[in-house]
Amino acid sequence: MKKLLTMTTAAVALMVAAQVASAGPDTVAGPGADPSCFTPVSDDTAYFQWPAREGPYKIALVNGFIANDWRVQMIAVAKAYAAQPEVAADIEEFKVVSVGEDIAAQIAAANNFIDQGFDAIIINANNTRAFGSVVRKANEVNVVILSFDNVIDDPNQIAINVDQKGLGMSAGKFLLEQSGDGPAKFLHVRGPAGQPVDIARNEGFHEVIKESGRDIEVVDVVGNWAPGDGQKVTADAIAAGGVFDGIYVQGGSQGVATAMLDAGVFKAPISGETENAFRQLCNSAGLACQSGGTGPAQSSVTIKTAIAALKGEIVPSQIALPTSISYSPFKEGVEMFPKLPGSFFAGNNFEACNIGFTAEEIASQTGENN
């Protein structure tokens, strides 16, 4: 009897292990669905397939902080996309929460949506390495986890992003080209400390500067990707005697440009994000500007990916979004929009994904929790 009980216990253990091992997506051969939209990062990218389930679906967006206009617009376009009739037909409920910079609160929010039975959870992560337990928990019950912008560092979820390090490298190359061949001094206005995008862009920027072999001094300050913070730290740096041959601002670009123009000490080339007000300032002041990034509508691409995965379609585990870079003077109505708010970010249309918005659609939504 004891031997039989031991064998039965062992068999149950094997069955449980097999169930855990089979939870989550299957790794399958590509290509995947809609390859022009769901573009794999490389030829080595793995492809996932979840068991198909019947819709409509419950999808949650768990955002971190919301201290700048990009995050507000990112949420607004996500809501606008979920409200479009052809998308809304697949969505029973779309919830958005922003938790601030508290990593534990973001993990708790994601776990809460898993416990509530949501089908897919989209995360813009406060920390790339902190969500392994969330991914494991989701996969155990076949909840689809996706991350974008600040992506989760876990191979068992879908990561959607641009080459953030490449954006920093592009900024470095632009300032090097604009500043001649001799010694130079650059101001780098960074994002919030510890944010993955800031870390990647900073790494790319400094890598290019170092590899140039030139005598370049870089002054790093924290502007939190916010126009007000960026304006203050730039004004402080100039007031402290800083005369710069170039400025790289990761976000809040219009604030940094305003501080430089208000100081009236120098006019340096600026590499910034895609804010409408920044591009307007570059044109009106005749500045040499590079404006690059990816539109807030990457949140919408992530929703589209979530729906495809829930329908059982094959999708890449890592999806590469296009990066848009423009140079001053910016074309009115194409790259800069005089009739739209200065806080508006360009690049909200992903034609390959059949995703696009009117200004009215975006304006009708907010960045608030719902």
Coordinates of C-alpha atoms in Angstrom, one line a residue:
M1 CA 0.0 0.0 0.0
K2 CA 2.8 2.4 0.9
K3 CA 4.6 1.6 -2.4
L4 CA 1.3 2.2 -4.3
L5 CA 0.8 5.6 -2.5
T6 CA 4.4 6.6 -3.3
M7 CA 3.9 5.8 -7.0
T8 CA 0.6 7.7 -7.1
T9 CA 2.1 10.7 -5.4
A10 CA 5.0 10.6 -7.9
A11 CA 2.5 10.4 -10.8
V12 CA 0.5 13.4 -9.6
A13 CA 3.7 15.4 -9.2
L14 CA 4.7 14.6 -12.8
M15 CA 1.2 15.6 -14.0
V16 CA 1.4 18.9 -12.2
A17 CA 4.9 19.5 -13.5
A18 CA 3.7 18.8 -17.0
Q19 CA 0.8 21.2 -16.6
V20 CA 3.1 24.0 -15.4
A21 CA 5.5 23.3 -18.2
S22 CA 2.8 23.6 -20.8
A23 CA 1.3 26.8 -19.4
G24 CA 1.8 30.0 -21.3
P25 CA 2.6 30.3 -25.0
D26 CA 4.0 27.6 -27.2
T27 CA 7.2 28.5 -29.0
V28 CA 6.5 27.8 -32.7
A29 CA 8.0 28.4 -36.1
G30 CA 7.5 31.7 -38.0
P31 CA 6.6 33.6 -39.9
G32 CA 3.8 35.1 -37.8
A33 CA 0.6 36.9 -38.5
D34 CA 0.7 40.4 -40.2
P35 CA 4.5 40.5 -40.6
S36 CA 4.4 44.0 -42.0
C37 CA 3.1 45.2 -38.6
F38 CA 4.5 42.6 -36.2
T39 CA 8.1 42.8 -37.4
P40 CA 10.5 40.6 -35.5
V41 CA 13.6 42.3 -34.0
S42 CA 15.9 39.9 -35.8
D43 CA 16.1 36.6 -37.7
D44 CA 16.7 34.8 -34.3
T45 CA 13.5 36.1 -32.7
A46 CA 11.3 33.4 -31.3
Y47 CA 7.6 33.1 -32.2
F48 CA 4.8 32.5 -29.7
Q49 CA 1.3 31.1 -30.0
W50 CA -1.3 31.0 -27.2
P51 CA -4.3 28.8 -27.2
A52 CA -7.1 30.7 -29.1
R53 CA -9.9 31.9 -26.9
E54 CA -13.3 33.3 -27.8
G55 CA -13.7 37.1 -27.6
P56 CA -14.5 39.8 -26.8
Y57 CA -11.5 40.2 -24.4
K58 CA -10.7 42.1 -21.2
I59 CA -7.4 44.0 -21.6
A60 CA -5.6 46.2 -19.1
L61 CA -2.9 48.7 -19.5
V62 CA -0.7 49.1 -16.4
N63 CA 1.4 52.3 -16.8
G64 CA 4.0 53.6 -14.4
F65 CA 4.4 57.3 -13.9
I66 CA 2.5 59.9 -15.8
A67 CA 4.7 63.0 -15.3
N68 CA 5.0 64.1 -18.9
D69 CA 2.9 64.7 -22.0
W70 CA 4.1 61.6 -23.9
R71 CA 2.6 59.4 -21.3
V72 CA -0.7 61.3 -21.3
Q73 CA -0.9 61.1 -25.1
M74 CA 0.1 57.4 -25.0
I75 CA -2.9 56.6 -22.8
A76 CA -5.2 58.8 -24.9
V77 CA -4.3 57.1 -28.1
A78 CA -4.7 53.6 -26.5
K79 CA -8.2 54.6 -25.4
A80 CA -8.9 56.1 -28.8
Y81 CA -7.8 52.9 -30.5
A82 CA -9.8 50.6 -28.2
A83 CA -12.9 52.8 -29.0
Q84 CA -12.6 52.5 -32.8
P85 CA -15.5 50.3 -33.9
E86 CA -13.5 47.5 -35.6
V87 CA -11.3 47.2 -32.5
A88 CA -14.1 47.7 -29.9
A89 CA -15.8 44.6 -31.4
D90 CA -13.0 42.5 -29.9
I91 CA -12.8 44.2 -26.5
E92 CA -15.3 43.6 -23.7
E93 CA -13.4 45.9 -21.3
F94 CA -10.3 48.1 -21.5
K95 CA -8.9 49.4 -18.2
V96 CA -6.0 51.8 -17.7
V97 CA -4.2 52.4 -14.4
S98 CA -1.1 54.6 -13.8
V99 CA 0.6 53.9 -10.5
G100 CA 3.5 56.5 -10.3
E101 CA 7.1 55.4 -9.9
D102 CA 6.4 52.8 -7.3
I103 CA 7.6 49.4 -8.7
A104 CA 5.8 47.4 -6.0
A105 CA 2.5 49.2 -6.8
Q106 CA 2.9 48.4 -10.5
I107 CA 3.5 44.7 -9.8
A108 CA 0.5 44.6 -7.5
A109 CA -1.7 46.3 -10.1
A110 CA -0.7 43.7 -12.8
N111 CA -1.2 40.8 -10.4
N112 CA -4.6 42.2 -9.5
F113 CA -5.7 42.2 -13.2
I114 CA -4.5 38.6 -13.5
D115 CA -6.6 37.7 -10.4
Q116 CA -9.7 39.5 -11.9
G117 CA -9.5 37.2 -15.0
F118 CA -8.3 39.7 -17.6
D119 CA -7.2 38.1 -20.8
A120 CA -4.2 40.3 -21.6
I121 CA -2.1 42.8 -19.6
I122 CA 0.0 45.5 -21.2
I123 CA 2.8 47.0 -19.1
N124 CA 5.1 50.1 -19.5
A125 CA 7.5 48.9 -16.8
N126 CA 9.1 51.0 -14.1
N127 CA 11.8 48.4 -13.9
T128 CA 12.8 45.9 -16.6
R129 CA 13.9 43.1 -14.2
A130 CA 11.1 43.3 -11.6
F131 CA 8.3 41.6 -13.4
G132 CA 9.5 38.0 -13.7
S133 CA 7.0 36.8 -11.1
V134 CA 4.2 38.6 -12.9
V135 CA 5.1 36.9 -16.2
R136 CA 5.2 33.5 -14.5
K137 CA 1.9 34.0 -12.8
A138 CA 0.2 35.1 -16.0
N139 CA 1.6 32.2 -18.0
E140 CA 0.3 29.7 -15.5
V141 CA -3.2 30.8 -16.3
N142 CA -2.6 31.7 -20.0
V143 CA -2.9 35.4 -19.6
V144 CA -1.0 37.2 -22.3
I145 CA 1.6 39.6 -21.0
L146 CA 3.0 42.3 -23.3
S147 CA 5.4 45.2 -22.5
F148 CA 6.3 48.3 -24.6
D149 CA 8.5 51.4 -24.4
N150 CA 10.1 50.4 -21.1
V151 CA 10.0 46.7 -21.8
I152 CA 10.2 43.7 -19.4
D153 CA 13.5 41.8 -19.4
D154 CA 11.9 38.3 -19.6
P155 CA 11.8 36.1 -22.7
N156 CA 8.4 34.6 -21.9
Q157 CA 6.3 37.7 -22.8
I158 CA 5.9 39.9 -25.9
A159 CA 8.2 43.0 -25.9
I160 CA 7.4 45.8 -28.3
N161 CA 9.9 48.7 -28.6
V162 CA 12.1 50.9 -30.8
D163 CA 15.8 50.9 -30.6
Q164 CA 16.1 53.2 -27.6
K165 CA 19.9 52.9 -27.5
G166 CA 20.0 53.7 -31.2
L167 CA 18.1 57.0 -30.5
G168 CA 20.8 58.0 -28.1
M169 CA 23.5 57.1 -30.6
S170 CA 21.7 59.1 -33.3
A171 CA 21.6 62.2 -31.0
G172 CA 25.3 61.8 -30.3
K173 CA 26.2 61.6 -34.0
F174 CA 24.1 64.7 -34.8
L175 CA 25.8 66.8 -32.2
L176 CA 29.2 65.6 -33.2
E177 CA 28.5 66.6 -36.8
Q178 CA 27.1 70.0 -35.9
S179 CA 29.9 71.0 -33.6
G180 CA 32.9 70.7 -35.9
D181 CA 36.1 68.8 -35.3
G182 CA 37.6 70.4 -32.1
P183 CA 36.8 70.1 -28.4
A184 CA 33.2 70.7 -27.5
K185 CA 30.9 70.8 -24.5
F186 CA 27.5 69.1 -24.6
L187 CA 24.5 69.3 -22.2
H188 CA 22.6 66.1 -21.8
V189 CA 19.1 66.5 -20.2
R190 CA 18.1 63.0 -19.1
G191 CA 14.9 61.3 -18.1
P192 CA 13.9 60.0 -14.6
A193 CA 16.6 58.1 -12.8
G194 CA 16.4 54.3 -13.2
Q195 CA 13.9 54.4 -16.1
P196 CA 15.0 51.7 -18.7
V197 CA 14.5 54.1 -21.7
D198 CA 16.7 56.7 -20.0
I199 CA 19.4 54.1 -19.3
A200 CA 19.4 52.9 -22.9
R201 CA 19.5 56.3 -24.5
N202 CA 22.2 57.5 -22.1
E203 CA 24.3 54.5 -22.9
G204 CA 24.0 55.0 -26.7
F205 CA 24.7 58.7 -26.4
H206 CA 27.9 58.4 -24.3
E207 CA 29.1 55.4 -26.4
V208 CA 29.1 57.5 -29.6
I209 CA 30.8 60.4 -27.9
K210 CA 33.5 58.2 -26.4
E211 CA 34.1 56.4 -29.7
S212 CA 34.5 59.7 -31.6
G213 CA 37.9 60.1 -30.0
R214 CA 37.3 63.9 -29.6
D215 CA 37.7 66.0 -26.5
I216 CA 34.1 66.2 -25.5
E217 CA 32.8 67.2 -22.1
V218 CA 29.3 66.1 -21.3
V219 CA 27.3 67.7 -18.5
D220 CA 24.4 65.4 -17.4
V221 CA 21.4 66.8 -15.7
V222 CA 18.0 65.2 -14.9
G223 CA 14.9 66.8 -16.6
N224 CA 12.5 63.9 -16.0
W225 CA 11.3 64.1 -19.7
A226 CA 9.1 67.0 -18.5
P227 CA 9.2 70.5 -20.1
G228 CA 9.1 72.4 -16.8
D229 CA 11.8 70.3 -15.2
G230 CA 13.9 70.4 -18.4
Q231 CA 13.6 74.2 -18.6
K232 CA 14.7 74.6 -15.0
V233 CA 17.8 72.4 -15.1
T234 CA 18.9 73.9 -18.4
A235 CA 18.5 77.4 -17.1
D236 CA 20.5 76.4 -14.0
A237 CA 23.2 74.8 -16.0
I238 CA 23.6 78.0 -18.2
A239 CA 23.4 80.3 -15.1
A240 CA 26.3 78.3 -13.6
G241 CA 28.4 79.4 -16.5
G242 CA 27.6 76.7 -18.9
V243 CA 28.1 77.5 -22.6
F244 CA 27.3 74.5 -24.7
D245 CA 28.1 73.5 -28.2
G246 CA 25.2 71.1 -28.4
I247 CA 22.3 69.8 -26.3
Y248 CA 20.6 66.4 -26.2
V249 CA 17.3 66.3 -24.4
Q250 CA 15.5 63.0 -24.1
G251 CA 12.1 64.6 -23.5
G252 CA 10.6 67.9 -22.5
S253 CA 12.5 69.3 -25.4
Q254 CA 10.5 72.6 -25.7
G255 CA 11.4 73.5 -22.1
V256 CA 15.1 73.0 -22.8
A257 CA 14.9 75.0 -26.0
T258 CA 13.0 77.8 -24.3
A259 CA 15.6 78.0 -21.5
M260 CA 18.4 78.3 -24.0
L261 CA 16.6 81.0 -26.0
D262 CA 15.6 82.9 -22.9
A263 CA 19.2 83.0 -21.6
G264 CA 20.4 84.6 -24.8
V265 CA 24.0 83.4 -24.2
F266 CA 24.3 81.0 -27.2
K267 CA 22.3 79.1 -29.9
A268 CA 23.4 75.5 -30.0
P269 CA 22.1 72.6 -32.1
I270 CA 19.6 70.5 -30.2
S271 CA 18.6 66.8 -30.5
G272 CA 15.2 66.4 -28.9
E273 CA 12.0 64.3 -28.9
T274 CA 9.0 64.7 -31.3
E275 CA 7.0 67.4 -29.3
N276 CA 5.1 69.8 -31.6
A277 CA 6.2 72.8 -29.5
F278 CA 9.9 71.9 -29.8
R279 CA 9.6 71.7 -33.6
Q280 CA 7.7 75.0 -33.6
L281 CA 10.5 76.7 -31.6
C282 CA 13.2 75.2 -33.9
N283 CA 11.5 76.7 -36.9
S284 CA 10.7 80.1 -35.4
A285 CA 14.2 80.6 -33.9
G286 CA 16.1 79.1 -36.9
L287 CA 17.7 76.4 -34.7
A288 CA 19.5 73.4 -36.0
C289 CA 17.4 70.6 -34.6
Q290 CA 17.1 66.8 -34.8
S291 CA 13.7 65.5 -33.6
G292 CA 13.3 61.8 -33.2
G293 CA 11.5 59.1 -31.3
T294 CA 8.5 56.9 -31.6
G295 CA 4.9 58.1 -31.4
P296 CA 2.8 57.5 -28.3
A297 CA 0.6 55.3 -30.5
Q298 CA 3.0 52.3 -29.9
S299 CA 0.5 51.6 -27.1
S300 CA -2.1 50.9 -29.8
V301 CA 0.2 48.6 -31.7
T302 CA 0.5 46.6 -28.4
I303 CA -3.2 46.4 -28.1
K304 CA -3.4 45.1 -31.7
T305 CA -0.7 42.5 -30.8
A306 CA -2.6 41.4 -27.7
I307 CA -5.8 40.8 -29.7
A308 CA -3.9 38.8 -32.3
A309 CA -2.3 36.6 -29.6
L310 CA -5.6 36.0 -27.9
K311 CA -7.1 34.8 -31.2
G312 CA -4.4 32.2 -31.3
E313 CA -2.3 33.9 -34.1
I314 CA 1.4 33.5 -34.2
V315 CA 3.3 36.6 -33.1
P316 CA 7.0 37.4 -32.6
S317 CA 8.2 37.5 -29.0
Q318 CA 10.1 40.7 -29.8
I319 CA 8.5 43.3 -32.2
A320 CA 10.5 46.2 -33.6
L321 CA 8.7 49.5 -34.2
P322 CA 10.0 52.1 -36.7
T323 CA 11.8 55.1 -35.4
S324 CA 11.0 58.5 -36.9
I325 CA 13.7 61.2 -37.1
S326 CA 13.2 64.6 -38.8
Y327 CA 15.4 67.7 -39.1
S328 CA 14.7 71.4 -39.0
P329 CA 13.2 73.2 -40.7
F330 CA 10.1 71.0 -40.1
K331 CA 7.4 70.9 -42.7
E332 CA 4.1 72.4 -41.7
G333 CA 1.2 69.9 -41.6
V334 CA 3.6 67.0 -42.0
E335 CA 6.2 67.2 -39.3
M336 CA 5.0 70.3 -37.4
F337 CA 1.4 71.3 -36.8
P338 CA 0.6 75.0 -36.1
K339 CA -3.0 74.3 -35.2
L340 CA -2.3 71.5 -32.7
P341 CA -1.2 72.0 -29.0
G342 CA 2.5 72.3 -28.3
S343 CA 2.3 69.2 -26.1
F344 CA 1.2 67.1 -29.1
F345 CA 3.7 64.4 -30.1
A346 CA 4.2 63.7 -33.8
G347 CA 4.3 60.1 -35.1
N348 CA 0.9 58.7 -34.1
N349 CA 0.3 56.8 -37.3
F350 CA 1.7 53.3 -38.0
E351 CA 0.6 52.7 -41.5
A352 CA 2.0 49.2 -41.7
C353 CA -0.4 48.3 -38.8
N354 CA -3.3 50.2 -40.3
I355 CA -3.3 52.4 -37.1
G356 CA -4.0 56.1 -37.4
F357 CA -5.9 58.8 -35.6
T358 CA -7.4 62.2 -36.2
A359 CA -6.6 65.0 -33.8
E360 CA -10.2 64.9 -32.7
E361 CA -10.0 61.2 -31.7
I362 CA -7.0 61.9 -29.5
A363 CA -8.4 65.0 -28.0
S364 CA -11.6 63.2 -27.0
Q365 CA -9.6 60.9 -24.6
T366 CA -7.6 61.6 -21.4
G367 CA -4.6 60.1 -19.7
E368 CA -6.6 59.4 -16.6
N369 CA -7.3 56.0 -15.0
N370 CA -10.6 54.4 -15.9

